[in-house]
Short mmCIF file of C-alpha atoms and ligand atoms in Angstrom, two decimals:
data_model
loop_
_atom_site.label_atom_id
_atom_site.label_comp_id
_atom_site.label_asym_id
_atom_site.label_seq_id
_atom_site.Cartn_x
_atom_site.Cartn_y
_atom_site.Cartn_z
CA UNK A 1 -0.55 34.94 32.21
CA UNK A 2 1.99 32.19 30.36
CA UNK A 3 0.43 29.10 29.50
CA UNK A 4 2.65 27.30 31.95
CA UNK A 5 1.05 29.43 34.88
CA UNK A 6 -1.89 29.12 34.17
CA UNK A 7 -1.87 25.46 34.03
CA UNK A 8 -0.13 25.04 37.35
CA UNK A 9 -3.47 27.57 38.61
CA UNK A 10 -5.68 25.69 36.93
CA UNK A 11 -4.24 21.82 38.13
CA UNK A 12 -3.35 23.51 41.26
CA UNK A 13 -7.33 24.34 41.89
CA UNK A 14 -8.34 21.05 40.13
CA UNK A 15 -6.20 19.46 43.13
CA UNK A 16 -7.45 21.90 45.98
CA UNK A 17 -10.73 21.46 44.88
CA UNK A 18 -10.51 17.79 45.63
CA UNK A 19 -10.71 18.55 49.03
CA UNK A 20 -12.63 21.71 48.91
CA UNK A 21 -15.41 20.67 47.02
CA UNK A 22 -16.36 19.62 44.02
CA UNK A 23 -18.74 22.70 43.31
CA UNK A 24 -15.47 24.34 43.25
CA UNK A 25 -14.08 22.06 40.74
CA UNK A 26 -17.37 22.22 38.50
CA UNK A 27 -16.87 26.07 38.41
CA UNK A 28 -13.21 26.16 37.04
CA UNK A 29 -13.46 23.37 34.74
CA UNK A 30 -16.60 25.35 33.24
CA UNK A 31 -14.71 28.56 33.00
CA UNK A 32 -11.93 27.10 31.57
CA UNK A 33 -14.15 24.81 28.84
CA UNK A 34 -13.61 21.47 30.58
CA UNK A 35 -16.86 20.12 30.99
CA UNK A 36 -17.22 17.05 28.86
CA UNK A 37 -20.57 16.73 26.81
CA UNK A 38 -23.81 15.04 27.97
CA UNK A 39 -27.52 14.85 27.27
CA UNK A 40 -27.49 18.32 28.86
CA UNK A 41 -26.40 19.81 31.92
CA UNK A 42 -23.56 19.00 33.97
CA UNK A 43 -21.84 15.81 33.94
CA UNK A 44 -21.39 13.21 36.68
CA UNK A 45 -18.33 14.80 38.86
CA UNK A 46 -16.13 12.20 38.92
CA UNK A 47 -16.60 11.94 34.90
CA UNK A 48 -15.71 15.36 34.82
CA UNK A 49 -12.49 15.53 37.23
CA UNK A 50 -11.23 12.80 35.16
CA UNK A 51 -11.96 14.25 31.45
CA UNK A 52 -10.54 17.84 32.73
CA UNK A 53 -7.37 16.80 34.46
CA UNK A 54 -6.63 14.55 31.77
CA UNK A 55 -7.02 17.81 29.00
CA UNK A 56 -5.01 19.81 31.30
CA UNK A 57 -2.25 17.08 31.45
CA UNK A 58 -1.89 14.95 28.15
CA UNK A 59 -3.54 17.92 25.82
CA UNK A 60 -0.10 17.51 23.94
CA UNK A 61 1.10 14.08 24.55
CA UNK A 62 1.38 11.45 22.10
CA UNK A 63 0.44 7.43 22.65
CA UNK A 64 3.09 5.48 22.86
CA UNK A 65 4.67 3.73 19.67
CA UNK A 66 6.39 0.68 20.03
CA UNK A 67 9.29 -1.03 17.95
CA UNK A 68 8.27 -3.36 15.07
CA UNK A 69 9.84 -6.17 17.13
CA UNK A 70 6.71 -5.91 19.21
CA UNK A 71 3.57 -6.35 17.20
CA UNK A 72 1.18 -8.95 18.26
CA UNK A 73 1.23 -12.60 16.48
CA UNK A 74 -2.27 -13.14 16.50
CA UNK A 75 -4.45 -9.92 17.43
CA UNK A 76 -8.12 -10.79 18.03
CA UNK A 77 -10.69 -9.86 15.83
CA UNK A 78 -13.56 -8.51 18.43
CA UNK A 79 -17.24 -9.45 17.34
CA UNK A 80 -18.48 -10.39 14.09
CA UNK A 81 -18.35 -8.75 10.40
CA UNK A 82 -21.19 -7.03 8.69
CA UNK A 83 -23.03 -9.87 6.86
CA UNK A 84 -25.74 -8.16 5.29
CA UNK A 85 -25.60 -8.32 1.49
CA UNK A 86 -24.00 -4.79 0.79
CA UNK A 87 -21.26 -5.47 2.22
CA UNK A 88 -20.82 -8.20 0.51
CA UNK A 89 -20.80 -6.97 -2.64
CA UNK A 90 -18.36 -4.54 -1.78
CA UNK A 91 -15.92 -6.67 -0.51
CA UNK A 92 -15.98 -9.08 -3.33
CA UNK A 93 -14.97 -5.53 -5.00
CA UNK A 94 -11.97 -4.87 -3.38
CA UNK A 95 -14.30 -1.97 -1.62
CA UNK A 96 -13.78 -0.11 -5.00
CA UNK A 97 -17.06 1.36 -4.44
CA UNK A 98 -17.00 2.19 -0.66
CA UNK A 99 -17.25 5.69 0.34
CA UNK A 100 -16.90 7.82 3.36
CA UNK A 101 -19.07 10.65 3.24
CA UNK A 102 -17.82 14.02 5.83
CA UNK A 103 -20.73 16.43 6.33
CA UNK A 104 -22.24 18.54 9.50
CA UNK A 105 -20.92 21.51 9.87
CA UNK A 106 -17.94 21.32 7.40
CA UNK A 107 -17.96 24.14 4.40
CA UNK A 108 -17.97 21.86 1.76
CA UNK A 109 -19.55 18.40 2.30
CA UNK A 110 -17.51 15.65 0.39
CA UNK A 111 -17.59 12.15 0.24
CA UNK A 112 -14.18 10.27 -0.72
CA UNK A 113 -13.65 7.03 -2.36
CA UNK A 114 -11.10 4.57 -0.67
CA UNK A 115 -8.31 5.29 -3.91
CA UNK A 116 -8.45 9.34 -2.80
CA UNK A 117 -8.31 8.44 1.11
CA UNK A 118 -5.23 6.68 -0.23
CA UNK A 119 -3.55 9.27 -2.63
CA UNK A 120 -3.46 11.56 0.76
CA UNK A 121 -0.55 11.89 2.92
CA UNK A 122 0.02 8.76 4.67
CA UNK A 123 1.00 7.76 8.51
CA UNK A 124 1.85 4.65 10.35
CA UNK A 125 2.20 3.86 13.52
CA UNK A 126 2.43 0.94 16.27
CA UNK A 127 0.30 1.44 18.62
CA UNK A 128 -1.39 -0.85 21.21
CA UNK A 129 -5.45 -1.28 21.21
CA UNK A 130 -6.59 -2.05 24.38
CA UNK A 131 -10.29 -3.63 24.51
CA UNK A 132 -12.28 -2.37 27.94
CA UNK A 133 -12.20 -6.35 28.54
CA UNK A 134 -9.11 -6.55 29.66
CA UNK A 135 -7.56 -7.99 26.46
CA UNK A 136 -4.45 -5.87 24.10
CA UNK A 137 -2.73 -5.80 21.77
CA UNK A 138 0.32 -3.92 19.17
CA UNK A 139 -0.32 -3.17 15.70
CA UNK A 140 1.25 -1.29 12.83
CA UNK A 141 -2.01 0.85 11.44
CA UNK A 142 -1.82 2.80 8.16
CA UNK A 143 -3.76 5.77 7.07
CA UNK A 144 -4.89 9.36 6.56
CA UNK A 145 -4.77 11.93 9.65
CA UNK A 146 -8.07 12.49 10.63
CA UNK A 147 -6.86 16.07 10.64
CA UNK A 148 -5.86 16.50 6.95
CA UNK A 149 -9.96 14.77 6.20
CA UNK A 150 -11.24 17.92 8.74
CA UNK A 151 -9.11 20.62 6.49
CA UNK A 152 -10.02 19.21 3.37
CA UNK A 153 -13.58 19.63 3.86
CA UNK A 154 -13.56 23.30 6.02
CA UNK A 155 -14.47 22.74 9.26
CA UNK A 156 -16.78 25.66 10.79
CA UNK A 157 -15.47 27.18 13.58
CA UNK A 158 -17.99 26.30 16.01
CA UNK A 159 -17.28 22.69 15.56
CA UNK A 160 -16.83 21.07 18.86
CA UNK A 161 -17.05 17.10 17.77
CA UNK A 162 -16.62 14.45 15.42
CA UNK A 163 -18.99 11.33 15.50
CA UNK A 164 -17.94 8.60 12.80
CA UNK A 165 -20.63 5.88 11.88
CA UNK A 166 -19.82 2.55 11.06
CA UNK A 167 -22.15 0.49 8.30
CA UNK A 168 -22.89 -1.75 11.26
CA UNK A 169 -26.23 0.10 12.81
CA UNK A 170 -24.93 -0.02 16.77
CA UNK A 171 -21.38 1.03 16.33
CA UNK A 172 -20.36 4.50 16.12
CA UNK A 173 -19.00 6.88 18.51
CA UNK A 174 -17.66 10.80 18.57
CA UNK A 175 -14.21 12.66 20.46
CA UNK A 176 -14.28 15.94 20.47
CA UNK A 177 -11.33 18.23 18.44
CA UNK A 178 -8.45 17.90 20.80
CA UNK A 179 -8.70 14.27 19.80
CA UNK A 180 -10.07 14.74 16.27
CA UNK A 181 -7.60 16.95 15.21
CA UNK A 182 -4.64 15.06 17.40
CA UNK A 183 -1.72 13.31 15.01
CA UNK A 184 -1.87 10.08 16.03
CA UNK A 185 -6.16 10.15 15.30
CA UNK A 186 -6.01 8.03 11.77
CA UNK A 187 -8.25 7.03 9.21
CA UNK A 188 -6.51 3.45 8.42
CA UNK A 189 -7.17 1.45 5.64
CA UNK A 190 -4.03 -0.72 6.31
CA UNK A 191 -2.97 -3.34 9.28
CA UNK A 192 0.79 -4.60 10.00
CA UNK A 193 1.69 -3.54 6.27
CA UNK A 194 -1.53 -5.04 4.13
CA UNK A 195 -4.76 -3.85 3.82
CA UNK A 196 -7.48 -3.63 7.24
CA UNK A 197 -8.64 -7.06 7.36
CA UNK A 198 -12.07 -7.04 7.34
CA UNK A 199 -11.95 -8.79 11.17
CA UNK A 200 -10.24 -5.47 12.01
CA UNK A 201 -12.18 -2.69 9.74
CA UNK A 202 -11.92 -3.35 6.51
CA UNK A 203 -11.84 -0.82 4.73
CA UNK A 204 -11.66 1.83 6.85
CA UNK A 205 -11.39 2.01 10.70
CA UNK A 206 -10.97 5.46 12.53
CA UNK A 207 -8.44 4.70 15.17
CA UNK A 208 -7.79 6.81 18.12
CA UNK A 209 -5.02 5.26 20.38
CA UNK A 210 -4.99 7.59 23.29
CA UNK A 211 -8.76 6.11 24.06
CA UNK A 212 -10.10 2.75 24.98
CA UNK A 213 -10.53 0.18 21.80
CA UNK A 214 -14.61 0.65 21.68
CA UNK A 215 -13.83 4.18 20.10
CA UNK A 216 -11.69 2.53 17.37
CA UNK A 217 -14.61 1.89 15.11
CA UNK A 218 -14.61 -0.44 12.39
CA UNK A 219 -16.08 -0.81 8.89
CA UNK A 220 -16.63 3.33 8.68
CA UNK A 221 -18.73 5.12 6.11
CA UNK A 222 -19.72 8.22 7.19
CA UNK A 223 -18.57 11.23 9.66
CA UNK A 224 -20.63 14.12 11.25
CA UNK A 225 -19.31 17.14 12.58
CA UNK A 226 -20.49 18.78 14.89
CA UNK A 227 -21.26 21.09 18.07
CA UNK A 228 -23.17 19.38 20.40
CA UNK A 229 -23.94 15.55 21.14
CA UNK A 230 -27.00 16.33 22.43
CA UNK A 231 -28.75 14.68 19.76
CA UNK A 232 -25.45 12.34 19.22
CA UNK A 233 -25.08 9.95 22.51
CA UNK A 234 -24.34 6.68 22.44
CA UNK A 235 -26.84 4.24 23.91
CA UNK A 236 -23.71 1.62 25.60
CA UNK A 237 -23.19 1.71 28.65
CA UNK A 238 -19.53 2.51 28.16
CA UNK A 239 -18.11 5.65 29.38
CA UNK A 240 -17.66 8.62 26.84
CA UNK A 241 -14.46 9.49 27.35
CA UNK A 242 -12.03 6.69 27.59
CA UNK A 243 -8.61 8.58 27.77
CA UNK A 244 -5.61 5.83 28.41
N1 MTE B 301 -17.90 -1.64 13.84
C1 MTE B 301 -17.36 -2.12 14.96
N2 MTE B 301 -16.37 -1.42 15.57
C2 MTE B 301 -15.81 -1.89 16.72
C3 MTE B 301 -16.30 -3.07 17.36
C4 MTE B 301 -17.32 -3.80 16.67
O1 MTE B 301 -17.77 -4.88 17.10
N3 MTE B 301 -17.83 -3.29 15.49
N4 MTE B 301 -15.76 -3.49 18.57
C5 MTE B 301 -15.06 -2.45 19.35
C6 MTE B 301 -14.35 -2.94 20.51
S1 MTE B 301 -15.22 -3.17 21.95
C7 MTE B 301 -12.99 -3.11 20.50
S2 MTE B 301 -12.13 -3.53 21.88
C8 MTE B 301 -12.24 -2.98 19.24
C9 MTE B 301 -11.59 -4.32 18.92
O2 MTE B 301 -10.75 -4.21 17.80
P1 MTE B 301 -10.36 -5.49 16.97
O3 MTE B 301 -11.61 -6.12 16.46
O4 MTE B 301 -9.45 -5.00 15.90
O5 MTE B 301 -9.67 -6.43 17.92
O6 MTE B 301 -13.03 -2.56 18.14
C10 MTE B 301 -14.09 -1.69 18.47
N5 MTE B 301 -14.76 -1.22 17.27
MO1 MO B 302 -13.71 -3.60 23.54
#
């Protein structure tokens, strides 16, 4: 069967199911590996309608990138800094010393200083954060494909997910490959043409723009790949998947 056909099958029973049932719709998304992760077992069934029509439709689709013209004056820095003394001391560096360490299951388990992050190949793009508030805005972010960090260090192929930990204890978060491994999924170290301000990351900030701003995490250090979240859930009460 073409791809094409057996989307239009697979949307088309996604749609019927809607009226059908949802048992129907838990059974086709499982065959067809569209059950989002949780704790275990099945997912709540609107969670999962939304996560699997959403794969289905924007698998391939890029965020939007807007013209220079239109980055924000003033973004907002959300929430506070670390302050703890660490930190510190590495900022006062120039975050010479930070490093971001990749393990999990990854064949060779690395950990890269800011200057190699930077010697990779390099994207920008303007792209619009948009906080679960209710609050937005357009930035220019700089940085190295999440993607090219993943082939770099091997990743195995039962890898499913990528959580990324930031140096502040309560903020981290995972997506799972389609969004790992997507284009516009950065590792930025710069903001509207100068480095992350540490308001917005500094020094490094995984940014995924096809999700909600909570999964943009700031201040990262350390990734973890993976093939189950079991053991890997996040405690907020914000939804998993926040596809815009
Ligand atoms: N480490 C860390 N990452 C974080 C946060 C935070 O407080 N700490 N806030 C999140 C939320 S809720 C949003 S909306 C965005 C805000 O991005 P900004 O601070 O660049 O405006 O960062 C996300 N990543
Ligand atoms: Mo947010």
């Amino acid at each position: 069967m073409s791809n094409l056909s057996r989307r239009k099958l697979i949307t088309g029973g996604l749609a019927a199911a809607g009226a059908a049932g949802l048992a129907v719709a838990a059974k086709l998304a499982d065959r067809y590996g569209l059950i989002p992760p949780d704790r275990g077992g099945i997912y709540g069934a609107g969670a999962t309608l939304t996560y699997a029509s959403q794969r289905l439709l924007t698998r391939h689709s890029l965020a939007r990138e807007f013209p220079r013209s239109l980055i924000s004056k003033d973004p907002f820095p959300n929430g506070d800094p670390p302050h703890d003394e660490d930190f510190g001391r590495l900022e006062a560096g120039g975050f010479a010393d930070w490093r971001l360490a990749v393990e999990g299951m990854v064949a060779r388990p690395t950990s890269f200083s800011l200057a190699e992050l930077k010697s990779y190949p390099q994207r920008s793009q303007i792209t619009h954060l948009a906080c679960e508030e209710g609050w937005s805005f357009i930035a220019e972010w700089t940085g190295v494909p999440l993607s090219h960090v993943l082939e770099l260090v091997g990743i195995l192929p039962q890898a499913k997910y990528v959580v990324y930990y930031s140096v502040q204890r309560d903020w981290w978060d995972s997506v799972d490959m389609a969004d790992a491994l997507h284009p516009q999924t950065l590792i930025t170290y710069g903001m509207n043409g100068a480095d992350l301000p540490v308001g917005h990351g500094a020094p490094l900030r995984v940014r995924v723009p096809r999700q909600l701003g909570y999964k943009s995490i700031k201040h990262v250090n350390r990734l973890l790949v993976t093939d189950s979240l079991k053991k890997y859930w996040p405690e907020s009460s914000y939804s998993w998947y926040a596809g815009i």
